[in-house]
CSV table of C-alpha atoms and ligand atoms in Angstrom, one decimal:
chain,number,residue,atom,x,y,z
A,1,UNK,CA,172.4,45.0,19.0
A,2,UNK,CA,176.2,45.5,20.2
A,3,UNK,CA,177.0,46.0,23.3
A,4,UNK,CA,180.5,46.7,25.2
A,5,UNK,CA,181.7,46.0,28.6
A,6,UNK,CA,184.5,47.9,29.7
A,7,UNK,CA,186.5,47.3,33.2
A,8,UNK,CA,188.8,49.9,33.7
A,9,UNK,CA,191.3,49.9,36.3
A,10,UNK,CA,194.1,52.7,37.0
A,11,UNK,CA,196.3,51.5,34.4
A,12,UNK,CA,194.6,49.3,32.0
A,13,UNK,CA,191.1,48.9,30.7
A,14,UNK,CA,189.6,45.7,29.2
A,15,UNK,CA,187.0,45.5,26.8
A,16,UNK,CA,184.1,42.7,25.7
A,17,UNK,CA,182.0,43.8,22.4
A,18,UNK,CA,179.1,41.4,22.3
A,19,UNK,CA,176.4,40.3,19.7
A,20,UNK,CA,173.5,40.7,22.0
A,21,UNK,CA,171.0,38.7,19.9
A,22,UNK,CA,173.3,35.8,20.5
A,23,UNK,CA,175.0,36.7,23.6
A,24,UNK,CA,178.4,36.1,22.3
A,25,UNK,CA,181.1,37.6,22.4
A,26,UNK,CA,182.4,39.2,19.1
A,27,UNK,CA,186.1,40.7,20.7
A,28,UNK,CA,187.8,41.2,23.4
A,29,UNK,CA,190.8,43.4,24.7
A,30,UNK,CA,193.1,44.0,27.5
A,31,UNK,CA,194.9,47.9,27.3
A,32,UNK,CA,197.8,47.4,29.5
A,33,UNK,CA,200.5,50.2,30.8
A,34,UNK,CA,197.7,52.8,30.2
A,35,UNK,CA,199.4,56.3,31.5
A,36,UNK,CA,202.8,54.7,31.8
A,37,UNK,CA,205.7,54.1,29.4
A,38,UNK,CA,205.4,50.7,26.7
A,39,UNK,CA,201.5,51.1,27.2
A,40,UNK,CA,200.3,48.4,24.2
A,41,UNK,CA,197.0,46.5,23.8
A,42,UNK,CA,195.9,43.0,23.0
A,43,UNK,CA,192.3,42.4,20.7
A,44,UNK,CA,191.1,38.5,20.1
A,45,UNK,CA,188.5,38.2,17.1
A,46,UNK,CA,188.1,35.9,14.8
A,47,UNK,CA,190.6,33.2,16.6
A,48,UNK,CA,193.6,35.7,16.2
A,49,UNK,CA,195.5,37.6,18.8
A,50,UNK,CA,196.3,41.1,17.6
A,51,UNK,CA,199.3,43.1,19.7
A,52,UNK,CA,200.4,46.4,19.3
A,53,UNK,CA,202.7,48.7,21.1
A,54,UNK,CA,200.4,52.6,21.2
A,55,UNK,CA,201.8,55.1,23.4
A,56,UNK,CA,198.4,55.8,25.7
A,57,UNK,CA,199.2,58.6,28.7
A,58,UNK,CA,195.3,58.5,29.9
A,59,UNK,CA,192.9,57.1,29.6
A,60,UNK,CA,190.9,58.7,27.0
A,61,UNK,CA,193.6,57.8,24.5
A,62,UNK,CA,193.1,54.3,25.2
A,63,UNK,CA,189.4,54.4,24.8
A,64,UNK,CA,190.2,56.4,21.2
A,65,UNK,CA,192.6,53.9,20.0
A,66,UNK,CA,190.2,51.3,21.1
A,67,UNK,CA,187.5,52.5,19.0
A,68,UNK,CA,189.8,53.4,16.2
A,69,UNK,CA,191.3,49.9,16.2
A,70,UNK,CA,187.5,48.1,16.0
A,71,UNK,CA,186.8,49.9,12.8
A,72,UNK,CA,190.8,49.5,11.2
A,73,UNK,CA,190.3,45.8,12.2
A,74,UNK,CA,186.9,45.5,10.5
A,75,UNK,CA,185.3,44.3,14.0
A,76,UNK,CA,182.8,46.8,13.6
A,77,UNK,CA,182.1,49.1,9.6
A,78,UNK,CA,181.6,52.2,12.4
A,79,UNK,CA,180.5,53.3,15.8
A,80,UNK,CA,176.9,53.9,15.2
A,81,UNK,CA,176.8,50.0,15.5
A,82,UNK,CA,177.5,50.5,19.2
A,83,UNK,CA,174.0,50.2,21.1
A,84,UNK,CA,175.5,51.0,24.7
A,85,UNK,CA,178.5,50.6,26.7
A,86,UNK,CA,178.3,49.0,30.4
A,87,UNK,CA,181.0,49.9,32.9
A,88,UNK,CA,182.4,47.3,35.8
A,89,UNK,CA,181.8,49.9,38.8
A,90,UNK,CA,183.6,48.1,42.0
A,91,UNK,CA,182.0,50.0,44.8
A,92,UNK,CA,178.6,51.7,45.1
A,93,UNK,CA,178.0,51.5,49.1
A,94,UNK,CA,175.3,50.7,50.1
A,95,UNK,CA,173.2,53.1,48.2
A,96,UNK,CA,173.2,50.5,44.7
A,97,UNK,CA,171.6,47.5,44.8
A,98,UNK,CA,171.2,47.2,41.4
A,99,UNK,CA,172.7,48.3,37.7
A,100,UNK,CA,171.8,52.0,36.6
A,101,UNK,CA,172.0,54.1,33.9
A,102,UNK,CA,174.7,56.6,34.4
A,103,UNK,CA,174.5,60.0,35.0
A,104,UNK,CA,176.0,62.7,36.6
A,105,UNK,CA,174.5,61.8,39.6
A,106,UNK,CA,176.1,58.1,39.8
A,107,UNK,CA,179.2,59.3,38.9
A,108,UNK,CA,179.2,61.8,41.7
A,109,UNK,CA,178.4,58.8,44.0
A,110,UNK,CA,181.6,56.8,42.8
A,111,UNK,CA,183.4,60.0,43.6
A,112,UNK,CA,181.9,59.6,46.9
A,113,UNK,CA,182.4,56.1,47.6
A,114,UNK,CA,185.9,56.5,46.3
A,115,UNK,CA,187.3,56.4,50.1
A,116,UNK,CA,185.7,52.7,50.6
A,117,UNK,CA,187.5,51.8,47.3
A,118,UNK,CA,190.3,54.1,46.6
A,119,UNK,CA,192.2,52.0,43.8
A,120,UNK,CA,189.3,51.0,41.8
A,121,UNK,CA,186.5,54.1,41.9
A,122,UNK,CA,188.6,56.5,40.6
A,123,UNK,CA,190.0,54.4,37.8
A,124,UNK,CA,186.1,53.1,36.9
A,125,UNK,CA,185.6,57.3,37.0
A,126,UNK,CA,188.5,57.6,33.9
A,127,UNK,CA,186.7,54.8,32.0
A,128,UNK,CA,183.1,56.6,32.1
A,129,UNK,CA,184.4,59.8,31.5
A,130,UNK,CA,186.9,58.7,28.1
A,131,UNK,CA,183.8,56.6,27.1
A,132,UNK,CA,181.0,59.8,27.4
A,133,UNK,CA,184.2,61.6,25.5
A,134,UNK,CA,184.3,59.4,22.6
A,135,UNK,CA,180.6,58.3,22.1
A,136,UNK,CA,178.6,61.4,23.6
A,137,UNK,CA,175.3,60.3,22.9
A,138,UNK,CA,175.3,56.2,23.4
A,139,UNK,CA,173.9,55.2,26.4
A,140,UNK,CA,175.9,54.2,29.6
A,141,UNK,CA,175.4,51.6,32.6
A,142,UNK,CA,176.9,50.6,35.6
A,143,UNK,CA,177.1,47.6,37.2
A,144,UNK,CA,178.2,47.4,40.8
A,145,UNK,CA,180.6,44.8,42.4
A,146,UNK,CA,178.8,45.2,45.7
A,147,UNK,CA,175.2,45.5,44.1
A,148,UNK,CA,174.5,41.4,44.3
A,149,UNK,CA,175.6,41.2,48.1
A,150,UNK,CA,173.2,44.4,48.8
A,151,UNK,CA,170.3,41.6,50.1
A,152,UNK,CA,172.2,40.7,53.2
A,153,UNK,CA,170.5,41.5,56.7
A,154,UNK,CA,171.8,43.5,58.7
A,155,UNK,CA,172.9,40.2,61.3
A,156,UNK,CA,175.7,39.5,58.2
A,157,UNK,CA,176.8,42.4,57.5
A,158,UNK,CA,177.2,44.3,60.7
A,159,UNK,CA,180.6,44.1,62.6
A,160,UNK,CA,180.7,43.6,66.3
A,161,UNK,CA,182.5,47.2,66.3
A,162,UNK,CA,181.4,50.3,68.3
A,163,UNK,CA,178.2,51.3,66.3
A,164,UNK,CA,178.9,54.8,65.4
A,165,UNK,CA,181.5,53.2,63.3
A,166,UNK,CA,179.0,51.7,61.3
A,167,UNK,CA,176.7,55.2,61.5
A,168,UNK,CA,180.0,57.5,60.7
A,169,UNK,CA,181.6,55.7,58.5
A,170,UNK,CA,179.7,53.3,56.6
A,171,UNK,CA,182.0,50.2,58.3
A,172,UNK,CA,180.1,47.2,57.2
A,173,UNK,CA,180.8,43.9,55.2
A,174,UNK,CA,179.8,45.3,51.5
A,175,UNK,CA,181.2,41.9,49.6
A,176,UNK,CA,182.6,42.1,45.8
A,177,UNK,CA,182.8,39.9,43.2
A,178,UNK,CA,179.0,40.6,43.3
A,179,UNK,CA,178.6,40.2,39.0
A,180,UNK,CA,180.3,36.8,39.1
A,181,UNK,CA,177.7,35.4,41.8
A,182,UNK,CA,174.3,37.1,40.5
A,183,UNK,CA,175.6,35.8,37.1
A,184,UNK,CA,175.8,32.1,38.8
A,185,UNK,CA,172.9,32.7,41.0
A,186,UNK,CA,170.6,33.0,37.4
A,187,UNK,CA,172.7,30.1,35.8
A,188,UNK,CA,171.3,27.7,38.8
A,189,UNK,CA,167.9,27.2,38.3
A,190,UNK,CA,168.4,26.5,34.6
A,191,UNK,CA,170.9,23.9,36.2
A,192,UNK,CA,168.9,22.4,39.0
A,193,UNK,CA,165.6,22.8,37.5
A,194,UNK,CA,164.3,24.5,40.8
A,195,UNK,CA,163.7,28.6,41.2
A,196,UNK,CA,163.7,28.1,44.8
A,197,UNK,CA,167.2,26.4,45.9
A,198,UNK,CA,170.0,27.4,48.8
A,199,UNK,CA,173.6,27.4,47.3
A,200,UNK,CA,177.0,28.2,47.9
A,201,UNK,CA,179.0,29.7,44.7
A,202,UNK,CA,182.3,29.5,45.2
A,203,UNK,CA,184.5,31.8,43.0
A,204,UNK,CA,187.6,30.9,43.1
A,205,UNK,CA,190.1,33.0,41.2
A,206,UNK,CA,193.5,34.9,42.1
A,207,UNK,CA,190.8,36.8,43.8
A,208,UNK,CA,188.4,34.7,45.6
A,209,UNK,CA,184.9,34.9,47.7
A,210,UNK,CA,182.0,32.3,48.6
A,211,UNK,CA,178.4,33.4,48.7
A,212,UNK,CA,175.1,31.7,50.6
A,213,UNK,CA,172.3,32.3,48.1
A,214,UNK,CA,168.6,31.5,48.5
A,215,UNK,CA,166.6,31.7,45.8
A,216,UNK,CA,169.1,33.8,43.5
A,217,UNK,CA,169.2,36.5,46.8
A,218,UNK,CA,172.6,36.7,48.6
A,219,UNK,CA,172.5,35.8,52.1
A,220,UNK,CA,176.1,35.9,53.1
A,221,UNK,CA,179.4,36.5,51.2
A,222,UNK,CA,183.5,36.2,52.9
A,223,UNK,CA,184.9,39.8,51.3
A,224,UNK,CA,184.3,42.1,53.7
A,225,UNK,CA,185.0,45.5,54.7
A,226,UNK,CA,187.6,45.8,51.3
A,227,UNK,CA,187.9,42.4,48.9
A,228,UNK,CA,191.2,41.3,51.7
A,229,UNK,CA,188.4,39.3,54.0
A,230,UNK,CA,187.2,36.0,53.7
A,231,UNK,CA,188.8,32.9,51.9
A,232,UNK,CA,192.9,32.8,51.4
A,233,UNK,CA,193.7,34.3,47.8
A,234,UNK,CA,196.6,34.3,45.6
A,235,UNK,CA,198.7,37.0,46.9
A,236,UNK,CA,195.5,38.1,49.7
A,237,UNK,CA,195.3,37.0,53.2
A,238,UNK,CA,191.9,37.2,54.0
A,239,UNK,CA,190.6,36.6,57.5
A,240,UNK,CA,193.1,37.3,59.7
A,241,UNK,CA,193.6,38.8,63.3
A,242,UNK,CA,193.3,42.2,63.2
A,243,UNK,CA,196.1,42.1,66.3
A,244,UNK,CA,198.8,41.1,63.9
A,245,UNK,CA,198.9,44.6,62.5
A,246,UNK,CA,200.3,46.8,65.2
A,247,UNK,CA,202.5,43.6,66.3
A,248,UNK,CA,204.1,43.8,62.7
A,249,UNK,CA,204.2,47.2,62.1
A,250,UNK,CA,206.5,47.4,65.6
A,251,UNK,CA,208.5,43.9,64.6
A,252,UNK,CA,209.4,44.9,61.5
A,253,UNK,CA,209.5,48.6,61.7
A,254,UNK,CA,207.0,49.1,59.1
A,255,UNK,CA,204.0,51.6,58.5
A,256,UNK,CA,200.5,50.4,58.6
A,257,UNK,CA,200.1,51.0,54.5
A,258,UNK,CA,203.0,48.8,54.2
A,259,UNK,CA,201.5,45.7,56.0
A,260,UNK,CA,198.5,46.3,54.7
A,261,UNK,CA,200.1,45.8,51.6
A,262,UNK,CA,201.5,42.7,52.9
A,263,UNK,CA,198.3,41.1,53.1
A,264,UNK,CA,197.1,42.4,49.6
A,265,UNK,CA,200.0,41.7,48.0
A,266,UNK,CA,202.7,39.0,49.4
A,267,UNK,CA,199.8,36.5,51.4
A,268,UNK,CA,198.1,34.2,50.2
A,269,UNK,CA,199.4,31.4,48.2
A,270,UNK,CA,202.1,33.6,47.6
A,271,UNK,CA,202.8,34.5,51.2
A,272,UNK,CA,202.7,30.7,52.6
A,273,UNK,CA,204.0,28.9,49.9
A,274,UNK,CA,207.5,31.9,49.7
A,275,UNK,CA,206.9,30.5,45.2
A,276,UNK,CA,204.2,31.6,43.6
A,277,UNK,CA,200.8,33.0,43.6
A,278,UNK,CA,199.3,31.1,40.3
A,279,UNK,CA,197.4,28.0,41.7
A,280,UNK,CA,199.4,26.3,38.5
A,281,UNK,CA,202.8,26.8,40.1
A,282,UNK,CA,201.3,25.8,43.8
A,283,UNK,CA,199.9,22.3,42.2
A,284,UNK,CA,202.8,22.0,40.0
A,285,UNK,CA,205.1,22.3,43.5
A,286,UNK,CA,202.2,19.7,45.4
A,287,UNK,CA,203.1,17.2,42.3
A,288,UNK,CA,206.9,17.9,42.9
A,289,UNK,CA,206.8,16.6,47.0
A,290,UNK,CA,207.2,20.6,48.0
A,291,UNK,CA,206.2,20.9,51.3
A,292,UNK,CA,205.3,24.8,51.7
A,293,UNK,CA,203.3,24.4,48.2
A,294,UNK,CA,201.4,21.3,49.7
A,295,UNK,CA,201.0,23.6,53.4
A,296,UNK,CA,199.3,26.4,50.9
A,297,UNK,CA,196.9,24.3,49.0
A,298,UNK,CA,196.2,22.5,52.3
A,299,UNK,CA,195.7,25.9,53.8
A,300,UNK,CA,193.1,27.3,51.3
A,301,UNK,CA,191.6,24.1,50.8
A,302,UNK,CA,191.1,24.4,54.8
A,303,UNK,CA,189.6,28.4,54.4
A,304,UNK,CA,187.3,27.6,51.5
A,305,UNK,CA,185.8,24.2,53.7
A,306,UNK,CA,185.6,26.6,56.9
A,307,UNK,CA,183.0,29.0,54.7
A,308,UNK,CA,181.2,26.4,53.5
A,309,UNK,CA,180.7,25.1,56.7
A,310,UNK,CA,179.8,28.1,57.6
A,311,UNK,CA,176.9,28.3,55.0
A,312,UNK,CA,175.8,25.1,55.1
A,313,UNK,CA,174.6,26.3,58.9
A,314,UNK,CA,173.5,29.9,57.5
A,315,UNK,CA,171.4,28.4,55.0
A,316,UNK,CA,170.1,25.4,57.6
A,317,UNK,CA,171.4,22.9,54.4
A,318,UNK,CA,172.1,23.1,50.5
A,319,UNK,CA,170.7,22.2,47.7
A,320,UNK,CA,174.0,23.6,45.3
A,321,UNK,CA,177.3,24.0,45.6
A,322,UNK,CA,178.5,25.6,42.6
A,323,UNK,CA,182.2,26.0,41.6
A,324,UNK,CA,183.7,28.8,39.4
A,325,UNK,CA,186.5,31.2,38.4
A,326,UNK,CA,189.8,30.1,37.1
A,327,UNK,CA,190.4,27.8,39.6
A,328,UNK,CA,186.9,26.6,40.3
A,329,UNK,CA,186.9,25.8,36.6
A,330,UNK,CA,189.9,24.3,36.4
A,331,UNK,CA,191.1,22.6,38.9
A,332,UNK,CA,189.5,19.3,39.6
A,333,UNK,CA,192.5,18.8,42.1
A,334,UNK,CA,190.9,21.7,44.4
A,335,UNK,CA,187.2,20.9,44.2
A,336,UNK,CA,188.6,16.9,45.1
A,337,UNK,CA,190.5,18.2,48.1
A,338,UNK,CA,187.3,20.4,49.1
A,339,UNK,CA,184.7,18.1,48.4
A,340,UNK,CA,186.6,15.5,50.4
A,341,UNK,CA,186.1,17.6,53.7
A,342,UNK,CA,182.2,17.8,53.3
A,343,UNK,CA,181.4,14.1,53.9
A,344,UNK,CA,180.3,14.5,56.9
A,345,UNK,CA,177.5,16.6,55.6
A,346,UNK,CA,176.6,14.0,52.9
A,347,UNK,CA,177.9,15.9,49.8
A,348,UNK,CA,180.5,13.8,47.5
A,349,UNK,CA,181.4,14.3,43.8
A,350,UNK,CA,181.8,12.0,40.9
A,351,UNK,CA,185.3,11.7,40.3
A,352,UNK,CA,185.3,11.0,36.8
A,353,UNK,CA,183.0,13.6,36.0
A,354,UNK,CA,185.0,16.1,38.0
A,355,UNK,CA,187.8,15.7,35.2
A,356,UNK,CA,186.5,18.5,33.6
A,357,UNK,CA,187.9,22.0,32.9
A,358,UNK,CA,185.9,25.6,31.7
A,359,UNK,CA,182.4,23.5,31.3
A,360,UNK,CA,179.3,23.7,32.6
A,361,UNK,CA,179.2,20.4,34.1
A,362,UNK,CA,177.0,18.4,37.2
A,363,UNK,CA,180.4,16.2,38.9
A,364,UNK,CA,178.1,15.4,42.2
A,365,UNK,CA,178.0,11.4,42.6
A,366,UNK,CA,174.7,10.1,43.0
A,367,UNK,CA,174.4,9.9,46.2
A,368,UNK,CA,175.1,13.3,47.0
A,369,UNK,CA,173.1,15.1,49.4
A,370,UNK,CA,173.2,18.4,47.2
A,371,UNK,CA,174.0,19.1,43.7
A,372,UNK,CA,177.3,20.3,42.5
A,373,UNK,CA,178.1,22.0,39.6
A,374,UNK,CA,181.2,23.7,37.8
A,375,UNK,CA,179.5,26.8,35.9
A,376,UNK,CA,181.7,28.8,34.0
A,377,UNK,CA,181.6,32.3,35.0
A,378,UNK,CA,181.0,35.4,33.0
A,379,UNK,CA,181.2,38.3,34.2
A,380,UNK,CA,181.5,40.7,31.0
A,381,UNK,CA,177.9,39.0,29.4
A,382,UNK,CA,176.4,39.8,32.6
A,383,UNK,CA,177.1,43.3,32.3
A,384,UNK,CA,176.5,42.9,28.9
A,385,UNK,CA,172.7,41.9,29.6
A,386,UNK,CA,172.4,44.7,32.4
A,387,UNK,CA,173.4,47.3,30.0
A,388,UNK,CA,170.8,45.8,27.3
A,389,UNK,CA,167.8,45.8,29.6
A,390,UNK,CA,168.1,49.4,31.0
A,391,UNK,CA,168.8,50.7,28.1
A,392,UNK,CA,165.6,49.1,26.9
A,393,UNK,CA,163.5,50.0,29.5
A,394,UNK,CA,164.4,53.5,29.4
B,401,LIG,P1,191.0,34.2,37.7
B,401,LIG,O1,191.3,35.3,38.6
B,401,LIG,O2,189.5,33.8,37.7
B,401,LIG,O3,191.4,34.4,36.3
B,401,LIG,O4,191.7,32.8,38.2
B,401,LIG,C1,193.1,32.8,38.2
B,401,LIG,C2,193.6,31.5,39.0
B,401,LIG,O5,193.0,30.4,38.3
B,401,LIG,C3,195.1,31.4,39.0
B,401,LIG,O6,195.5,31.0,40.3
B,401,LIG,C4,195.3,30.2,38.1
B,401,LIG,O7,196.4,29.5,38.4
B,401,LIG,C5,194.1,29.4,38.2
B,401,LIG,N1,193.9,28.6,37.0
B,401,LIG,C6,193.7,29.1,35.7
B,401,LIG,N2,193.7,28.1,34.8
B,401,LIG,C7,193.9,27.0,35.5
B,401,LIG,C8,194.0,25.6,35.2
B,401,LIG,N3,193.9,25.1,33.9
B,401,LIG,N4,194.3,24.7,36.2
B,401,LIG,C9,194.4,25.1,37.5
B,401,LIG,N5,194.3,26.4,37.8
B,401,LIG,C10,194.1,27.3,36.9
């Protein structure tokens, strides 16, 4: 059984294929500059990198050359072999709680929930639609962003806004990043030995959310509204008064979509640091005595510790803290500097077995109140396995 993933975003679409009866991963691909000029595309199999420069003005071209590329390359002898294609949908309201086959139906809903996710629905819409092109009569799944976080009561994911917002609107936390955790969220009783646990997963990427899990249901999560709540990010604010808005947009004689854009775009690491975004450069400038690069790490160090505290409260105590994404993976400098700040609740790591990077690895010390754990994420096999299951239960 083969099965591909597919993420597309407005101008690039990345691709897993996967061996199903292993679960691994046979290729992967990143189409970049899709509909703009020097579009080009990069495929990994077999331990080589293959580039090349394809002009690709939509979409549907890049999903074409895609296909046409795993046959030329000999990753697959022809498309028959494909079993089903799953698509990264980001938004689904509050209507998807779970993956589903696509239809015309779901996609009209992505249409509809396009104005809660106007960058990503419509460019999820051109990857479904250049896939059905292509393979007519293979089967099609989506899984949702904000499906995982669809558990929460009402208590989290209400704001303390006038009401009919809420009724009108559909203003309400939703959460994203959703795949990542519910792929963690199975990980961890295989981990802890336990079905029934309480755990924080923190993903912590350029992007970056926490979620409160019991017993593999989400609880609570820090994105929001849009993915700009919650926990600092590399170029995102997250939480931040809502007053400093207006008090911009008149300072600076700037538009609201402009300091929105602000907060998406130059915040963050980026934003406090006036160097980088990559967590790399930011550690690289803490090694180096730079003071704004030792203010941002201290910063998000600070906003990932206030969430777990948070949590810990949520959840009345933990059982698993689990660390993920490319800096949750990676770093052992920010899970020290975290860890560090949760003494007071009895939770300490081993340092030496922190010193670990992209493995599934326990680091808590013995005497740790709660487990912790560095579980690679993976968010493609997860959608992956979605596709597989509804497609076999159909
Ligand atoms: P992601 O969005 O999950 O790909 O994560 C990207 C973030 O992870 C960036 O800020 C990177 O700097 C950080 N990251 C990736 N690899 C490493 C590494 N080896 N050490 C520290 N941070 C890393």
């Amino acid at each position: 059984m083969k099965i591909i993933s597919i993420n597309a975003g407005s101008s690039s679409l990345k691709f897993s294929l996967f061996d199903m009866d292993t679960n691994t991963c046979i290729a992967s691909g990143y189409f970049e500059r899709v509909t703009l000029e020097g579009s080009f595309y990069t495929i990994k199999y077999n331990g080589e990198k293959i580039r090349e420069e394809v002009d690709m003005p939509n979409h549907t071209v890049a999903v074409e050359v895609l296909l046409d590329r795993l046959i030329k390359i000999g990753i697959i002898a022809s498309l028959d072999e494909i079993d089903g294609v799953g698509h990264r949908l980001v938004h689904g309201g509050d209507q998807y709680n779970t993956s589903v086959i696509i239809t015309d139906e779901v996609i009209q809903d992505l249409r509809k929930y396009s104005v809660l996710a106007p960058l990503h629905n419509p460019a999820n819409i051109l990857g479904i639609e250049a896939v059905r092109k292509a393979l007519p009569d293979i089967p099609m799944v989506g899984v949702f962003d904000t499906a995982f976080h669809q558990t929460m009561d009402k208590v989290q994911y209400l704001y303390p806004v006038p009401y009919d917002w809420y009724q009108k609107y559909g203003v309400r936390k939703y959460g994203f990043h959703g795949t990542s955790h519910c792929y963690i969220s199975k990980q961890i009783p295989r981990v802890y030995g336990k079905e029934e646990y309480r755990a924080i997963i923190c993903h912590l990427g350029s992007g970056g959310s926490l979620s409160a899990v019991r017993n593999g249901k989400c609880v609570d999560t820090t994105m929001g509204f849009t993915p700009l709540a919650g926990i600092m990010m590399g170029t995102r604010s997250g939480d931040i008064d809502p007053s400093i808005i207006p008090f911009i947009m008149e300072k600076e004689d700037k538009k609201v979509e402009e300091v929105i854009d602000d907060l998406n775009k130059k915040s963050g690491f980026l934003g406090v640091s006036q160097k980088a975004s990559d967590f790399r450069d930011i550690y690289a400038g803490v090694v180096d005595h730079d003071e704004m690069c030792k203010l941002a790490f201290d910063k998000y160090v600070q906003t990932v510790v206030h969430y777990i505290a948070s949590y810990y409260v949520e959840l009345g105590g933990i059982d698993v803290l689990v660390f993920t994404a490319g800096l949750g993976e990676n770093s052992s400098e920010v899970r020290e500097a975290i860890v560090a700040k949760l003494e007071c609740l009895g939770i300490y790591l081993d340092v030496e077995k922190n010193q670990v990077r992209g493995e599934e690895v326990n680091i808590s010390a013995d005497h740790s109140s709660c487990q912790i754990f560095v579980i690679p994420t993976n968010e493609e096999l997860m959608i992956a396995q979605d596709t597989l299951s509804l497609i076999d239960n159909r």
